[in-house]
Amino acid sequence: MANAGAGPGSPAAHPAKAPSYTGRGGELMLLIMVALIVTGALTLVELNQSRAVSWDLLWYGGAFLVVYAIAHMVVRSVATYADPVLLPLVALLNGLGLVMIHRLDLAQKVKAITSGQPVPRAEAPVQLIWTGVALIMFLVVLMVVKHHSHLQKYAYTLALLGLIFLATPAMLSIVAPKLAPRINGANIWIRIPGFLSIQPAEFSKIALIIFAASYLVTKRTVLSTAGRKVLGIVLPRARDLAPLLIAIVAALGVLFFGKDLGTALLLFGVFLMMIYMATGRVSWLIIGLIGFSGGAYFAYTKFSHVQTRVNIWVDPFGDPTGAGYQLVQSLLGLGTGGMFGTGLGAGRPDFVPFASTDFITAALGEELGLAGLAAVLICYLLLASRGLRIGMAVKDNFGKLLAAGLGFSLAFQVFVVVGGVTRLIPLTGLTTPFLSYGGSSLLANYIILALLVRISDGSRRPAPPVAPKAPPVQLTETPTEMVPVGDLRNSAWSDSDHGDRP
Amino acid sequence: MNRTLRKTGNVVIVLIVALLLNITYIQLVKSDAYRTDPNNRRILYEESSRQRGLITATQGVVLARSDASDDSYRYQRSYPGGPAFTDLTGYYSLRYSPTGIESAQNDLLAGESADLLADRVGDFLTGRDPRGGNVELTVLPEVQQRAYDLLTAKGLTGSVVALNPQTGAILAMVSTPGYDATPLASHNDATQRTAYNDLLNIETTGAPSPLINRATSALYPPGSTFKLVVTAAALSQGYTPETPLTGVARITLPGTEGATLSNFGGETCGNSGGQDVTMTTALAYSCNTAYADLAVSIGADALKRQAAALGVNDESYNIGLPNGDRVAGGLPVKGSGVGPIVDDAALAQTGIGQRDVAMTPLQSAVIAATIANNGVRMAPYLIAKTTGPDLATLSEAKFTTANASAIPAAVAAEMKQMMITTEETTFGAGQIEGLQIASKTGTSEHGTDPKNTPPHVSYVAFAPAANPTVAIAVFIENGGDQGLAATGSRVAAPIGREVLALAIASQR
């Protein structure tokens, strides 16, 4: 991609000069390409499903392009220097998700008609509305959060809100089960009757990542140096870690009782990686993994639903029509898809229960084949790498940790859900960012996108030109200043990569 | 901190690469295993979205075809031949296991057969959807249709089988009642289910089931047509057509305390007044007393040997219909047999085709065909050839001899003459001007109360007698439209004669 040439180093090297190339033109070109790909995909679905193509498809494709072009225009005005690859990557994933959800709608419709059942509500139009809402949310976040450092002020508030939000479904399920029904064995939903359902964990995830970034930035020096050395591992001091530990334990505990294993695994992995990123200490990873192993073993021995998941993972074909049905159908679908897939609209992804949510990558793998699914995974790899890239380019540590944490969370979520669907790891149940059907997921992931766009704009935006007319100040006339040591440590310019090395 | 971010980048790469390796393993290495896994219903749907091959009769008449459809299955299977051909084609349903040729030749029709490998590679390279190969049957479509119409016009339950005696090719194979296969191939689940349940429900009402192929799967007591087997055994032992046999109206079964066996109508044989008659006369007038006596004279072993040589020994023919485990429509050919023959009383009853003798109409036709073919028994077959999607021949039927000396040629020649005489003394409508037929009728008792149960009636024949090109067997259950008064000559013979004449005409 040509626009990627505007590397993060260039604005820093010449802070006074605005880069002549913002990347916005490239972004628009990429969006047009994405619109063409998505329209093509939709055309394939129509061809394979109804053997006919209508001009409507052009309208759909055009509307898709217009919606993202509006988003592009807003980015152009409020985040001019943002990474130009983020929005097109998300548009591609979101578009493919919409096409696949529409394709599954058609399958459900045929199934309902041939078996004489009432046709279920189509999911694609709902998802389309959510896409619109999510894009609006994307723009609102971009406009409200003028600079990512503003978020740091609300870190503790966000943490508290995040935890409360996270705990709500499990709590509500005790108090008012109707508002938080147990769906597929987990309490992860808040249902507002007659209106909509919210999966609060998706939003808590973001709040907790912001909190973790903020907390770790202020404590990173202590965390990376202080502590007693035991068996070659420097143990952290409890008081340094307490707030984060409390947040982690509370989050995991709540998720455990809500049986949302996927989110628990996701949050744990992201927090652990963020601690490592902040401190550079491998010992944290080791401690974390030991703790995780213990927790996982405990959960396996104590909870039947964890045992079921593990047993299915070990031997899905042991009960191919019962407990293992979903995973078996997913694997058979992927195998049938083979290298190039059955073609969009020509496979049977609807054989897999929950194909439009947890198992949407299995559906894509069946119809687009290894080639298509690999391309989708590479999109996520690019997206996550961009997040980390933005982290490296941005100058303040909060921004670094936030961008990297969000980027890593995307990749790790994809790993957990796709790993589960493809039997690499036990199935835990999570949405695939931007692809899966579901409003909460879409909304939350567009907030993540907005934050990444915002941080990347901050990292690439040239420093405001130094006022040239200021008269040179005589050094002798300036008073001396006291600089607090703590501030010095945490200020952006004092940080350097070399400083981390022991 | 950039150092740890870069390392985190490596972790992300490791995570995604792990996923990529895993899906590569699933979608490339394990692909075939998963594709063919018995839990994978996708293959059935994939087959149904592929252009399945044709099933045709001779003269290019299409019995089953796949037309492009505008729903998601892409091709709609239909059976333009109608119910007369359903027992041959079977049906191909999304819901129910296929039957008939659809089942037996599924791999070829679906394009999965190894014979089609070259076509598949070609289709793959050109990006064309794989198509199925075609099956051409040996049946003469108008003969099949006429036979079906003759049976159904009078509401008869039964079967007609016509063979080419020189090759064993099945020229017609009809079973009634029939049914339409097209609704079973519907893409509408409800239509399929209704059609299938209707067929099943017929059985629960006690009416004859359309799902049974009576030509190959129903075993009937052959009655007097079995006298042909006894005749062959006797002639082979040195008896001649002129050998005198008893002409009495009634005999006592040997070894029983007065259990009697009498001729039809309680008459003496051919109005002989009880005098001895020739074997020719006994066969022509189908005298039970004479043949019961004859069977006892030649002995059970000779009779069993002759029956076995003619295929009446639980032999199951492979005519190209399914014999394997994908049989739902009762299509494998059942083996015919003479039963255990425990004593002379049983032997006497066996001699007139009763007791434990059980034969399929196909087997009866094979016996007629063997006599017609100078005693050489040909294996019956149904598939003339298979072709690829491009109509290039993949395989062609080679007719095979099942038993080269089932009957000595001289005996066969004598029997042919006896059967010509039999046909001449047989009443019933439908004699064809200028066509010499050799035949034998049968009227067989069955059931728990044989005297008050309408008999099964049958007619086996071949023609033209001088140089037979068609052999047939007609079996009608429970007296057909004549009830207790039914005989083979009244009910079965007219149908047999018409089918013979038409088959000879359309062979040319």
Short mmCIF file of N, CA, C and O in Angstrom, two decimals, chain A residues 49-51 110 114 220 273 276-278 280 317 320 325 329 331-336 338-339 348 351-352 365-366 369-370 373-374 377-378 381 384 388 391-392 397 400-401 404 408 411-412 414-415 418-419 422 424 495 497 500-501, chain B residues 1-16 18-20 22-24 26-28 30-35 37 39-43 45-46 49 69-75 124 129 187-191 193:
data_model
loop_
_atom_site.label_atom_id
_atom_site.label_comp_id
_atom_site.label_asym_id
_atom_site.label_seq_id
_atom_site.Cartn_x
_atom_site.Cartn_y
_atom_site.Cartn_z
N GLN A 49 -27.51 -17.84 -5.21
CA GLN A 49 -28.74 -18.17 -4.51
C GLN A 49 -29.96 -18.14 -5.43
O GLN A 49 -30.77 -19.03 -5.40
N SER A 50 -30.07 -17.09 -6.24
CA SER A 50 -31.30 -16.98 -7.02
C SER A 50 -31.05 -17.03 -8.51
O SER A 50 -31.97 -16.91 -9.28
N ARG A 51 -29.80 -17.24 -8.89
CA ARG A 51 -29.44 -17.33 -10.31
C ARG A 51 -29.83 -16.08 -11.08
O ARG A 51 -30.07 -16.16 -12.28
N VAL A 110 -35.20 -19.86 3.05
CA VAL A 110 -35.50 -21.06 2.26
C VAL A 110 -35.87 -22.21 3.18
O VAL A 110 -36.84 -22.94 2.96
N THR A 114 -39.47 -24.06 3.02
CA THR A 114 -39.61 -25.46 2.61
C THR A 114 -40.13 -26.33 3.74
O THR A 114 -40.71 -27.37 3.50
N ARG A 220 4.35 2.45 35.83
CA ARG A 220 5.23 1.52 35.11
C ARG A 220 6.64 1.49 35.68
O ARG A 220 7.26 0.42 35.73
N MET A 273 -0.84 -8.67 28.70
CA MET A 273 0.03 -8.17 27.65
C MET A 273 0.32 -6.68 27.87
O MET A 273 1.43 -6.20 27.59
N TYR A 276 2.93 -6.33 30.46
CA TYR A 276 4.24 -6.61 29.86
C TYR A 276 4.73 -5.43 29.03
O TYR A 276 5.89 -5.00 29.13
N MET A 277 3.82 -4.86 28.25
CA MET A 277 4.23 -3.75 27.39
C MET A 277 4.70 -2.56 28.23
O MET A 277 5.66 -1.88 27.88
N ALA A 278 4.02 -2.35 29.36
CA ALA A 278 4.38 -1.21 30.19
C ALA A 278 5.70 -1.42 30.91
O ALA A 278 6.50 -0.50 31.07
N GLY A 280 7.98 -4.24 30.40
CA GLY A 280 9.06 -4.94 29.70
C GLY A 280 9.55 -6.16 30.45
O GLY A 280 10.62 -6.68 30.17
N PHE A 317 -15.96 -35.24 17.71
CA PHE A 317 -16.67 -36.27 16.96
C PHE A 317 -17.18 -37.38 17.88
O PHE A 317 -17.78 -38.35 17.41
N PRO A 320 -21.19 -36.31 17.71
CA PRO A 320 -21.28 -35.38 16.57
C PRO A 320 -22.65 -34.78 16.38
O PRO A 320 -22.78 -33.74 15.74
N TYR A 325 -22.09 -31.04 18.09
CA TYR A 325 -22.69 -30.75 16.79
C TYR A 325 -22.15 -29.48 16.13
O TYR A 325 -21.73 -29.48 14.98
N GLN A 329 -19.99 -29.44 12.80
CA GLN A 329 -20.49 -28.83 11.58
C GLN A 329 -19.56 -27.72 11.09
O GLN A 329 -19.37 -27.54 9.88
N LEU A 331 -16.28 -27.62 11.52
CA LEU A 331 -15.10 -28.25 10.92
C LEU A 331 -15.45 -28.86 9.56
O LEU A 331 -14.70 -28.74 8.60
N LEU A 332 -16.62 -29.52 9.47
CA LEU A 332 -17.02 -30.14 8.20
C LEU A 332 -17.22 -29.06 7.14
O LEU A 332 -16.85 -29.25 5.98
N GLY A 333 -17.79 -27.93 7.56
CA GLY A 333 -17.99 -26.83 6.62
C GLY A 333 -16.66 -26.29 6.12
O GLY A 333 -16.46 -26.10 4.92
N LEU A 334 -15.74 -26.08 7.05
CA LEU A 334 -14.42 -25.56 6.67
C LEU A 334 -13.72 -26.55 5.74
O LEU A 334 -13.13 -26.17 4.72
N GLY A 335 -13.81 -27.85 6.09
CA GLY A 335 -13.18 -28.89 5.26
C GLY A 335 -13.80 -28.92 3.88
O GLY A 335 -13.11 -29.04 2.86
N THR A 336 -15.13 -28.82 3.82
CA THR A 336 -15.81 -28.83 2.52
C THR A 336 -15.39 -27.64 1.68
O THR A 336 -15.26 -27.73 0.47
N GLY A 338 -12.52 -26.16 1.66
CA GLY A 338 -11.22 -26.45 1.07
C GLY A 338 -10.43 -25.20 0.74
O GLY A 338 -10.53 -24.18 1.41
N MET A 339 -9.66 -25.28 -0.33
CA MET A 339 -8.74 -24.20 -0.69
C MET A 339 -9.48 -22.93 -1.13
O MET A 339 -9.22 -21.85 -0.65
N ARG A 348 -23.18 -24.42 2.48
CA ARG A 348 -24.26 -24.63 3.44
C ARG A 348 -23.83 -24.17 4.82
O ARG A 348 -23.85 -24.95 5.78
N PHE A 351 -25.76 -24.77 8.21
CA PHE A 351 -25.78 -25.99 8.99
C PHE A 351 -25.16 -25.77 10.38
O PHE A 351 -25.38 -26.55 11.28
N VAL A 352 -24.34 -24.74 10.50
CA VAL A 352 -23.69 -24.47 11.77
C VAL A 352 -24.58 -23.55 12.60
O VAL A 352 -24.89 -22.45 12.17
N GLY A 365 -15.18 -19.25 5.94
CA GLY A 365 -14.20 -20.27 5.56
C GLY A 365 -14.79 -21.31 4.63
O GLY A 365 -14.11 -21.81 3.74
N GLU A 366 -16.07 -21.62 4.82
CA GLU A 366 -16.71 -22.60 3.95
C GLU A 366 -16.92 -22.05 2.55
O GLU A 366 -16.66 -22.72 1.56
N GLY A 369 -13.33 -20.33 1.35
CA GLY A 369 -12.20 -21.25 1.38
C GLY A 369 -11.06 -20.74 2.24
O GLY A 369 -11.13 -19.68 2.87
N LEU A 370 -9.99 -21.53 2.22
CA LEU A 370 -8.80 -21.16 2.96
C LEU A 370 -8.29 -19.80 2.48
O LEU A 370 -7.90 -18.95 3.29
N LEU A 373 -10.62 -17.03 3.98
CA LEU A 373 -10.52 -16.90 5.43
C LEU A 373 -9.15 -16.37 5.82
O LEU A 373 -9.02 -15.54 6.73
N ALA A 374 -8.11 -16.83 5.11
CA ALA A 374 -6.77 -16.33 5.38
C ALA A 374 -6.71 -14.82 5.12
O ALA A 374 -6.13 -14.07 5.90
N LEU A 377 -8.22 -13.05 8.00
CA LEU A 377 -7.32 -13.06 9.16
C LEU A 377 -6.18 -12.06 8.96
O LEU A 377 -5.76 -11.39 9.90
N ILE A 378 -5.72 -11.97 7.73
CA ILE A 378 -4.65 -11.02 7.44
C ILE A 378 -5.16 -9.58 7.66
O ILE A 378 -4.42 -8.71 8.12
N LEU A 381 -4.79 -9.04 11.16
CA LEU A 381 -3.37 -8.87 11.47
C LEU A 381 -2.93 -7.45 11.15
O LEU A 381 -2.25 -6.78 11.94
N ALA A 384 -4.49 -5.01 13.74
CA ALA A 384 -3.81 -5.05 15.03
C ALA A 384 -2.41 -4.46 14.90
O ALA A 384 -1.96 -3.69 15.77
N LEU A 388 -0.57 -1.32 16.92
CA LEU A 388 0.74 -1.33 17.57
C LEU A 388 1.67 -0.29 16.93
O LEU A 388 2.44 0.38 17.61
N GLY A 391 0.87 2.95 18.24
CA GLY A 391 1.43 3.04 19.58
C GLY A 391 2.90 3.43 19.54
O GLY A 391 3.37 4.23 20.35
N MET A 392 3.62 2.85 18.59
CA MET A 392 5.05 3.15 18.51
C MET A 392 5.30 4.58 18.04
O MET A 392 6.27 5.22 18.41
N ASN A 397 3.19 8.02 26.56
CA ASN A 397 3.09 6.62 26.94
C ASN A 397 1.67 6.13 27.09
O ASN A 397 1.37 4.98 26.83
N LYS A 400 0.57 5.34 23.68
CA LYS A 400 1.24 4.12 23.25
C LYS A 400 0.50 2.89 23.77
O LYS A 400 0.16 1.96 23.03
N LEU A 401 0.28 2.91 25.11
CA LEU A 401 -0.30 1.74 25.74
C LEU A 401 -1.75 1.53 25.34
O LEU A 401 -2.21 0.41 25.15
N ALA A 404 -1.76 0.31 21.63
CA ALA A 404 -1.26 -1.07 21.57
C ALA A 404 -2.25 -2.02 22.23
O ALA A 404 -2.49 -3.13 21.73
N PHE A 408 -3.94 -4.95 20.29
CA PHE A 408 -3.75 -6.33 20.71
C PHE A 408 -5.09 -6.99 21.04
O PHE A 408 -5.30 -8.16 20.74
N ALA A 411 -6.68 -8.41 17.95
CA ALA A 411 -6.04 -9.64 17.48
C ALA A 411 -6.35 -10.79 18.43
O ALA A 411 -6.64 -11.91 17.98
N PHE A 412 -6.31 -10.51 19.73
CA PHE A 412 -6.51 -11.59 20.68
C PHE A 412 -7.96 -12.08 20.64
O PHE A 412 -8.24 -13.27 20.76
N VAL A 414 -9.88 -12.06 18.03
CA VAL A 414 -9.97 -12.89 16.82
C VAL A 414 -9.35 -14.26 17.08
O VAL A 414 -9.90 -15.29 16.69
N PHE A 415 -8.23 -14.27 17.81
CA PHE A 415 -7.58 -15.54 18.10
C PHE A 415 -8.49 -16.43 18.94
O PHE A 415 -8.66 -17.62 18.65
N VAL A 418 -11.80 -17.36 16.63
CA VAL A 418 -11.48 -18.21 15.48
C VAL A 418 -10.78 -19.49 15.95
O VAL A 418 -11.02 -20.58 15.42
N GLY A 419 -9.93 -19.36 16.96
CA GLY A 419 -9.30 -20.55 17.53
C GLY A 419 -10.35 -21.52 18.05
O GLY A 419 -10.21 -22.73 17.90
N THR A 422 -12.27 -23.17 15.10
CA THR A 422 -11.46 -24.09 14.31
C THR A 422 -10.77 -25.14 15.19
O THR A 422 -9.88 -25.84 14.73
N LEU A 424 -8.67 -24.91 17.59
CA LEU A 424 -7.29 -24.73 18.03
C LEU A 424 -7.27 -24.65 19.55
O LEU A 424 -6.36 -25.16 20.20
N ASP A 495 10.96 9.84 27.80
CA ASP A 495 10.94 8.40 27.56
C ASP A 495 11.83 8.04 26.37
O ASP A 495 11.91 8.76 25.39
N ASP A 497 13.43 4.41 24.27
CA ASP A 497 13.49 2.95 24.21
C ASP A 497 14.68 2.41 24.99
O ASP A 497 14.63 1.35 25.58
N ASP A 500 14.58 1.58 28.80
CA ASP A 500 13.97 0.38 29.33
C ASP A 500 14.99 -0.71 29.60
O ASP A 500 14.76 -1.60 30.39
N ARG A 501 16.07 -0.64 28.91
CA ARG A 501 17.01 -1.77 29.01
C ARG A 501 17.71 -1.74 30.35
O ARG A 501 18.15 -0.68 30.80
N MET B 1 9.44 2.08 25.45
CA MET B 1 8.32 1.12 25.41
C MET B 1 8.13 0.55 24.00
O MET B 1 7.46 -0.45 23.83
N ASN B 2 8.73 1.20 23.00
CA ASN B 2 8.55 0.71 21.64
C ASN B 2 9.06 -0.71 21.46
O ASN B 2 8.57 -1.48 20.66
N ARG B 3 10.08 -1.05 22.28
CA ARG B 3 10.65 -2.39 22.19
C ARG B 3 9.59 -3.45 22.55
O ARG B 3 9.41 -4.43 21.83
N THR B 4 8.89 -3.20 23.65
CA THR B 4 7.87 -4.18 24.05
C THR B 4 6.68 -4.16 23.10
O THR B 4 6.05 -5.19 22.87
N LEU B 5 6.40 -3.01 22.53
CA LEU B 5 5.31 -2.96 21.55
C LEU B 5 5.67 -3.79 20.32
O LEU B 5 4.84 -4.52 19.77
N ARG B 6 6.93 -3.69 19.93
CA ARG B 6 7.38 -4.47 18.77
C ARG B 6 7.27 -5.96 19.08
O ARG B 6 6.84 -6.75 18.25
N LYS B 7 7.66 -6.32 20.32
CA LYS B 7 7.55 -7.73 20.69
C LYS B 7 6.10 -8.17 20.75
O LYS B 7 5.76 -9.30 20.39
N THR B 8 5.25 -7.27 21.20
CA THR B 8 3.81 -7.59 21.19
C THR B 8 3.33 -7.80 19.76
O THR B 8 2.50 -8.68 19.49
N GLY B 9 3.90 -7.00 18.86
CA GLY B 9 3.59 -7.20 17.44
C GLY B 9 3.95 -8.61 17.01
O GLY B 9 3.20 -9.26 16.27
N ASN B 10 5.08 -9.10 17.50
CA ASN B 10 5.47 -10.47 17.18
C ASN B 10 4.48 -11.48 17.75
O ASN B 10 4.15 -12.48 17.11
N VAL B 11 4.00 -11.19 18.96
CA VAL B 11 3.00 -12.09 19.57
C VAL B 11 1.75 -12.13 18.70
O VAL B 11 1.19 -13.20 18.43
N VAL B 12 1.33 -10.94 18.24
CA VAL B 12 0.14 -10.88 17.37
C VAL B 12 0.37 -11.72 16.11
O VAL B 12 -0.50 -12.49 15.69
N ILE B 13 1.57 -11.58 15.54
CA ILE B 13 1.87 -12.37 14.33
C ILE B 13 1.79 -13.86 14.65
O ILE B 13 1.22 -14.65 13.90
N VAL B 14 2.36 -14.24 15.80
CA VAL B 14 2.33 -15.66 16.19
C VAL B 14 0.88 -16.15 16.33
O VAL B 14 0.53 -17.22 15.84
N LEU B 15 0.04 -15.33 16.98
CA LEU B 15 -1.37 -15.73 17.17
C LEU B 15 -2.06 -15.95 15.82
O LEU B 15 -2.71 -16.97 15.59
N ILE B 16 -1.90 -14.97 14.92
CA ILE B 16 -2.60 -15.08 13.63
C ILE B 16 -2.01 -16.20 12.79
O ILE B 16 -2.73 -16.95 12.13
N ALA B 18 -0.72 -18.90 13.94
CA ALA B 18 -1.24 -20.15 14.51
C ALA B 18 -2.62 -20.44 13.92
O ALA B 18 -2.92 -21.58 13.54
N LEU B 19 -3.45 -19.40 13.82
CA LEU B 19 -4.77 -19.59 13.23
C LEU B 19 -4.65 -20.01 11.77
O LEU B 19 -5.34 -20.91 11.30
N LEU B 20 -3.75 -19.36 11.05
CA LEU B 20 -3.58 -19.66 9.62
C LEU B 20 -3.12 -21.10 9.43
O LEU B 20 -3.62 -21.82 8.56
N ASN B 22 -3.58 -23.55 11.45
CA ASN B 22 -4.66 -24.45 11.83
C ASN B 22 -5.72 -24.57 10.74
O ASN B 22 -6.17 -25.66 10.42
N ILE B 23 -6.11 -23.43 10.14
CA ILE B 23 -7.12 -23.54 9.08
C ILE B 23 -6.52 -24.19 7.83
O ILE B 23 -7.22 -24.86 7.08
N THR B 24 -5.23 -24.02 7.63
CA THR B 24 -4.60 -24.72 6.51
C THR B 24 -4.69 -26.23 6.72
O THR B 24 -5.01 -26.98 5.79
N ILE B 26 -6.95 -27.78 8.49
CA ILE B 26 -8.35 -28.21 8.36
C ILE B 26 -8.78 -28.20 6.89
O ILE B 26 -9.40 -29.13 6.40
N GLN B 27 -8.43 -27.12 6.18
CA GLN B 27 -9.01 -26.92 4.86
C GLN B 27 -8.20 -27.54 3.73
O GLN B 27 -8.68 -27.63 2.61
N LEU B 28 -6.98 -27.94 4.03
CA LEU B 28 -6.22 -28.63 2.98
C LEU B 28 -5.97 -30.08 3.35
O LEU B 28 -6.36 -31.00 2.64
N LYS B 30 -7.07 -31.97 6.02
CA LYS B 30 -8.22 -32.76 6.45
C LYS B 30 -9.43 -32.57 5.53
O LYS B 30 -10.49 -33.15 5.78
N SER B 31 -9.26 -31.78 4.51
CA SER B 31 -10.40 -31.40 3.67
C SER B 31 -11.19 -32.61 3.17
O SER B 31 -12.41 -32.68 3.34
N ASP B 32 -10.50 -33.58 2.57
CA ASP B 32 -11.20 -34.73 2.00
C ASP B 32 -11.90 -35.55 3.07
O ASP B 32 -13.03 -36.01 2.87
N ALA B 33 -11.22 -35.73 4.20
CA ALA B 33 -11.82 -36.51 5.29
C ALA B 33 -13.09 -35.84 5.78
O ALA B 33 -14.11 -36.50 5.99
N TYR B 34 -13.06 -34.52 5.94
CA TYR B 34 -14.25 -33.81 6.41
C TYR B 34 -15.33 -33.78 5.35
O TYR B 34 -16.51 -33.88 5.64
N ARG B 35 -14.92 -33.63 4.11
CA ARG B 35 -15.88 -33.55 3.01
C ARG B 35 -16.71 -34.83 2.95
O ARG B 35 -17.90 -34.81 2.68
N ASP B 37 -17.05 -37.06 5.40
CA ASP B 37 -17.49 -37.55 6.71
C ASP B 37 -18.99 -37.83 6.67
O ASP B 37 -19.75 -37.06 6.10
N ASN B 39 -21.15 -37.45 8.79
CA ASN B 39 -21.95 -36.40 9.43
C ASN B 39 -22.13 -35.19 8.53
O ASN B 39 -22.82 -34.24 8.91
N ASN B 40 -21.51 -35.19 7.38
CA ASN B 40 -21.52 -34.02 6.51
C ASN B 40 -22.65 -34.11 5.49
O ASN B 40 -22.52 -34.75 4.46
N ARG B 41 -23.76 -33.43 5.80
CA ARG B 41 -24.91 -33.48 4.89
C ARG B 41 -24.69 -32.61 3.65
O ARG B 41 -25.49 -32.62 2.74
N ARG B 42 -23.60 -31.83 3.66
CA ARG B 42 -23.39 -30.89 2.56
C ARG B 42 -23.27 -31.59 1.22
O ARG B 42 -23.65 -31.04 0.19
N ILE B 43 -22.71 -32.82 1.24
CA ILE B 43 -22.46 -33.51 -0.02
C ILE B 43 -23.76 -33.79 -0.76
O ILE B 43 -23.87 -33.60 -1.97
N TYR B 45 -26.44 -32.05 -0.61
CA TYR B 45 -26.92 -30.80 -1.19
C TYR B 45 -26.04 -30.38 -2.37
O TYR B 45 -26.52 -29.82 -3.33
N GLU B 46 -24.76 -30.69 -2.24
CA GLU B 46 -23.87 -30.34 -3.34
C GLU B 46 -24.25 -31.12 -4.58
O GLU B 46 -24.32 -30.59 -5.67
N SER B 49 -27.14 -29.77 -6.28
CA SER B 49 -26.98 -28.50 -6.97
C SER B 49 -26.08 -28.67 -8.19
O SER B 49 -25.58 -27.73 -8.76
N SER B 69 -33.18 -24.91 -12.22
CA SER B 69 -34.29 -24.33 -11.47
C SER B 69 -33.81 -23.01 -10.89
O SER B 69 -32.62 -22.75 -10.78
N ASP B 70 -34.75 -22.14 -10.54
CA ASP B 70 -34.32 -20.81 -10.13
C ASP B 70 -34.26 -20.67 -8.61
O ASP B 70 -34.23 -19.58 -8.08
N ASP B 71 -34.26 -21.81 -7.91
CA ASP B 71 -34.07 -21.69 -6.47
C ASP B 71 -32.64 -22.09 -6.12
O ASP B 71 -31.80 -22.27 -7.00
N SER B 72 -32.37 -22.22 -4.83
CA SER B 72 -30.98 -22.39 -4.41
C SER B 72 -30.42 -23.76 -4.75
O SER B 72 -29.22 -23.97 -4.67
N TYR B 73 -31.27 -24.73 -5.11
CA TYR B 73 -30.72 -26.05 -5.43
C TYR B 73 -30.25 -26.15 -6.88
O TYR B 73 -29.64 -27.12 -7.25
N ARG B 74 -30.59 -25.18 -7.65
CA ARG B 74 -30.08 -25.03 -9.01
C ARG B 74 -30.62 -26.01 -10.03
O ARG B 74 -30.81 -25.66 -11.17
N TYR B 75 -30.84 -27.29 -9.63
CA TYR B 75 -31.39 -28.23 -10.61
C TYR B 75 -32.57 -28.98 -10.02
O TYR B 75 -32.54 -29.41 -8.87
N PHE B 124 -12.99 -28.84 -13.77
CA PHE B 124 -12.28 -28.02 -12.79
C PHE B 124 -11.43 -26.97 -13.50
O PHE B 124 -11.43 -25.80 -13.15
N ASP B 129 -19.21 -26.16 -13.93
CA ASP B 129 -19.75 -27.00 -12.87
C ASP B 129 -19.64 -28.46 -13.29
O ASP B 129 -19.93 -28.80 -14.43
N HIS B 187 -38.30 -29.72 -4.49
CA HIS B 187 -37.44 -28.97 -3.58
C HIS B 187 -38.22 -28.46 -2.38
O HIS B 187 -37.66 -27.88 -1.48
N ASN B 188 -39.51 -28.66 -2.44
CA ASN B 188 -40.34 -28.26 -1.30
C ASN B 188 -40.43 -29.42 -0.33
O ASN B 188 -40.93 -30.49 -0.66
N ASP B 189 -39.95 -29.17 0.86
CA ASP B 189 -39.87 -30.21 1.86
C ASP B 189 -41.25 -30.80 2.15
O ASP B 189 -41.41 -32.02 2.28
N ALA B 190 -42.25 -29.95 2.24
CA ALA B 190 -43.59 -30.41 2.59
C ALA B 190 -44.15 -31.31 1.50
O ALA B 190 -44.77 -32.34 1.77
N THR B 191 -43.92 -30.93 0.23
CA THR B 191 -44.40 -31.74 -0.89
C THR B 191 -43.78 -33.13 -0.84
O THR B 191 -44.45 -34.14 -1.02
N ARG B 193 -42.56 -34.69 1.73
CA ARG B 193 -43.04 -35.47 2.86
C ARG B 193 -44.44 -35.99 2.62
O ARG B 193 -44.75 -37.14 2.89
#
